[in-house]
Tab-separated table of C-alpha atoms in Angstrom:
chain	number	residue	atom	x	y	z
S	172	MET	CA	10.417	-11.497	0.602
S	173	PHE	CA	7.388	-11.832	2.908
S	174	GLU	CA	4.900	-14.313	4.290
S	175	LEU	CA	1.200	-14.703	3.581
S	176	ASP	CA	-1.371	-16.045	6.019
S	177	LEU	CA	-3.122	-18.840	4.134
S	178	ARG	CA	-5.659	-19.216	6.966
S	179	SER	CA	-6.678	-15.570	6.948
S	180	ARG	CA	-10.148	-14.561	5.816
S	181	LYS	CA	-8.496	-11.893	3.688
S	182	PRO	CA	-7.938	-13.158	0.119
S	183	ILE	CA	-4.344	-14.036	-0.736
S	184	TYR	CA	-4.151	-11.533	-3.592
S	185	GLU	CA	-5.229	-8.719	-1.210
S	186	GLN	CA	-2.570	-9.774	1.300
S	187	LEU	CA	-0.035	-9.717	-1.516
S	188	VAL	CA	-1.180	-6.256	-2.651
S	189	ASP	CA	-0.926	-4.930	0.924
S	190	LYS	CA	2.565	-6.391	1.446
S	191	MET	CA	3.836	-5.034	-1.875
S	192	LYS	CA	2.385	-1.580	-1.142
S	193	GLU	CA	4.064	-1.632	2.261
S	194	LEU	CA	7.427	-2.498	0.671
S	195	ILE	CA	7.019	0.285	-1.902
S	196	ILE	CA	5.848	2.913	0.607
S	197	ASN	CA	8.683	2.061	3.010
S	198	GLU	CA	11.112	2.268	0.078
S	199	VAL	CA	12.300	-1.322	0.440
S	200	LEU	CA	11.433	-1.587	-3.253
S	201	LYS	CA	12.944	1.405	-5.039
S	202	PRO	CA	11.413	3.380	-7.935
S	203	ASP	CA	11.869	1.619	-11.295
S	204	GLU	CA	13.091	-1.560	-9.545
S	205	GLN	CA	11.958	-4.691	-11.347
S	206	LEU	CA	9.600	-6.983	-9.446
S	207	PRO	CA	9.951	-10.759	-9.565
S	208	SER	CA	8.106	-12.304	-12.491
S	209	VAL	CA	4.687	-13.811	-11.888
S	210	ARG	CA	6.184	-17.279	-12.309
S	211	GLN	CA	9.063	-16.609	-9.895
S	212	MET	CA	6.753	-15.133	-7.265
S	213	ALA	CA	4.307	-18.041	-7.614
S	214	GLN	CA	7.129	-20.530	-7.077
S	215	GLN	CA	8.540	-18.606	-4.104
S	216	LEU	CA	5.185	-18.329	-2.372
S	217	THR	CA	3.825	-21.654	-3.664
S	218	ILE	CA	0.573	-20.087	-4.829
S	219	ASN	CA	-1.260	-20.000	-8.143
S	220	PRO	CA	0.289	-17.657	-10.748
S	221	ASN	CA	-3.188	-16.270	-11.477
S	222	THR	CA	-3.285	-14.961	-7.892
S	223	ILE	CA	0.028	-13.154	-8.423
S	224	GLN	CA	-1.206	-11.762	-11.741
S	225	LYS	CA	-4.375	-10.474	-10.077
S	226	ALA	CA	-2.315	-8.744	-7.366
S	227	TYR	CA	0.022	-7.184	-9.938
S	228	ARG	CA	-2.990	-5.933	-11.952
S	229	GLU	CA	-4.453	-4.368	-8.804
S	230	LEU	CA	-1.133	-2.714	-7.932
S	231	GLU	CA	-0.924	-1.350	-11.471
S	232	THR	CA	-4.498	-0.040	-11.285
S	233	GLN	CA	-3.654	1.736	-8.022
S	234	GLY	CA	-0.525	3.237	-9.598
S	235	PHE	CA	2.081	1.473	-7.456
S	236	ILE	CA	3.656	-0.459	-10.339
S	237	TYR	CA	3.825	-0.341	-14.124
S	238	SER	CA	4.391	-3.077	-16.676
S	239	LEU	CA	6.464	-3.171	-19.839
S	240	LYS	CA	5.447	-5.803	-22.360
S	241	GLY	CA	8.068	-8.533	-22.507
S	242	LYS	CA	10.161	-6.949	-19.745
S	243	GLY	CA	8.101	-7.334	-16.571
S	244	SER	CA	6.668	-5.205	-13.788
S	245	PHE	CA	8.451	-2.315	-12.109
S	246	VAL	CA	7.920	-0.029	-9.098
S	247	ASN	CA	6.288	3.195	-10.233
S	248	PRO	CA	8.111	6.346	-9.076
S	249	MET	CA	5.664	8.379	-7.028
S	250	ASP	CA	4.708	11.674	-8.624
S	251	THR	CA	3.041	13.752	-5.930
S	252	GLY	CA	1.385	16.018	-8.493
S	253	LYS	CA	-0.316	13.000	-10.011
S	254	ASP	CA	-1.321	11.586	-6.627
S	255	ILE	CA	-3.488	14.475	-5.441
S	256	ASP	CA	-6.699	12.463	-5.916
S	257	LYS	CA	-5.201	9.521	-4.038
S	258	ILE	CA	-4.060	11.796	-1.198
S	259	LEU	CA	-7.538	13.302	-0.919
S	260	GLN	CA	-9.099	9.831	-0.824
S	261	VAL	CA	-6.684	8.670	1.885
S	262	LYS	CA	-7.459	11.795	3.931
S	263	GLN	CA	-11.193	11.162	3.630
S	264	ASP	CA	-10.755	7.526	4.643
S	265	LEU	CA	-8.531	8.532	7.542
S	266	GLU	CA	-11.058	11.101	8.716
S	267	LYS	CA	-13.773	8.421	8.795
S	268	LEU	CA	-11.504	6.082	10.774
S	269	LEU	CA	-10.538	8.835	13.213
S	270	ASN	CA	-14.189	9.702	13.808
S	271	GLU	CA	-14.929	6.030	14.433
S	272	ALA	CA	-11.983	5.694	16.823
S	273	LEU	CA	-13.085	8.791	18.768
S	274	TYR	CA	-16.647	7.460	18.912
S	275	LEU	CA	-15.343	4.149	20.288
S	276	GLY	CA	-13.518	5.998	23.068
S	277	VAL	CA	-9.961	6.226	21.774
S	278	SER	CA	-8.573	9.513	23.082
S	279	ALA	CA	-7.305	12.238	20.797
S	280	GLU	CA	-3.988	12.028	22.655
S	281	ALA	CA	-3.690	8.305	21.874
S	282	LEU	CA	-4.421	8.990	18.204
S	283	HIS	CA	-1.862	11.788	18.157
S	284	GLU	CA	0.750	9.459	19.699
S	285	LEU	CA	-0.076	6.855	17.054
S	286	VAL	CA	0.478	9.407	14.278
S	287	LYS	CA	3.798	10.460	15.833
S	288	SER	CA	4.840	6.815	16.129
S	289	VAL	CA	3.998	6.074	12.495
S	290	GLU	CA	5.767	9.234	11.367
S	291	ALA	CA	8.879	8.286	13.352
S	292	THR	CA	9.066	4.842	11.716
S	293	LYS	CA	8.580	6.436	8.286
S	294	GLY	CA	11.278	9.039	8.904
S	295	GLY	CA	8.908	12.002	8.646
S	296	HIS	CA	8.327	11.725	4.885
S	297	GLY	CA	4.853	13.249	5.248
S	298	GLN	CA	3.909	16.576	3.743
S	299	ASP	CA	2.655	19.526	5.726
S	300	ASP	CA	-0.731	20.478	4.340
S	301	SER	CA	-2.182	23.719	5.699
S	302	ASN	CA	-5.571	22.732	4.269
S	303	ASP	CA	-5.914	19.852	6.707
S	304	ARG	CA	-9.076	19.940	8.747
S	305	ASN	CA	-8.307	20.266	12.452
S	306	LYS	CA	-10.443	18.290	14.831
C-alpha cells in the first residue's frame, strides 16, 4: 500500500497516520471502505502491531476512520458540516505557514502557483469560502 522510512526522525506511527490521511483525502480509500486489520498491516509493513494500533487510534481521534467492535476499522465519510472546526484549524495553520514563507522570502506569486498546482492534482475539490482573509 505504501512505504515507511524507518530511518526518518519522524515516528513510524506518525508516518503511517500521514500516509493513511493522504490516501483518504485523495480518495484512494473510499468512504466506508474497510482498512486492513492491525495484524494484517503489521505483517505487511513488518512493524509492531502496537504501532499500527496507535496510528489507527490517532486517525479515529482526528475523525478520518471509525471502528466497529469485532468488524474492524473503516474510512469515515467526510461530513463537511461536522468538519467546520477542523477547517478553521487548517486555515489558521495555513495562515501561519504562509506568513512564515513570506517572511523567508517566498513570493506571493510562488505561493499562488503552489496552491494552483495542489488544486490541479486534487481536481479542484476545494470549497470557495468568501470569508477567507485576503493577504
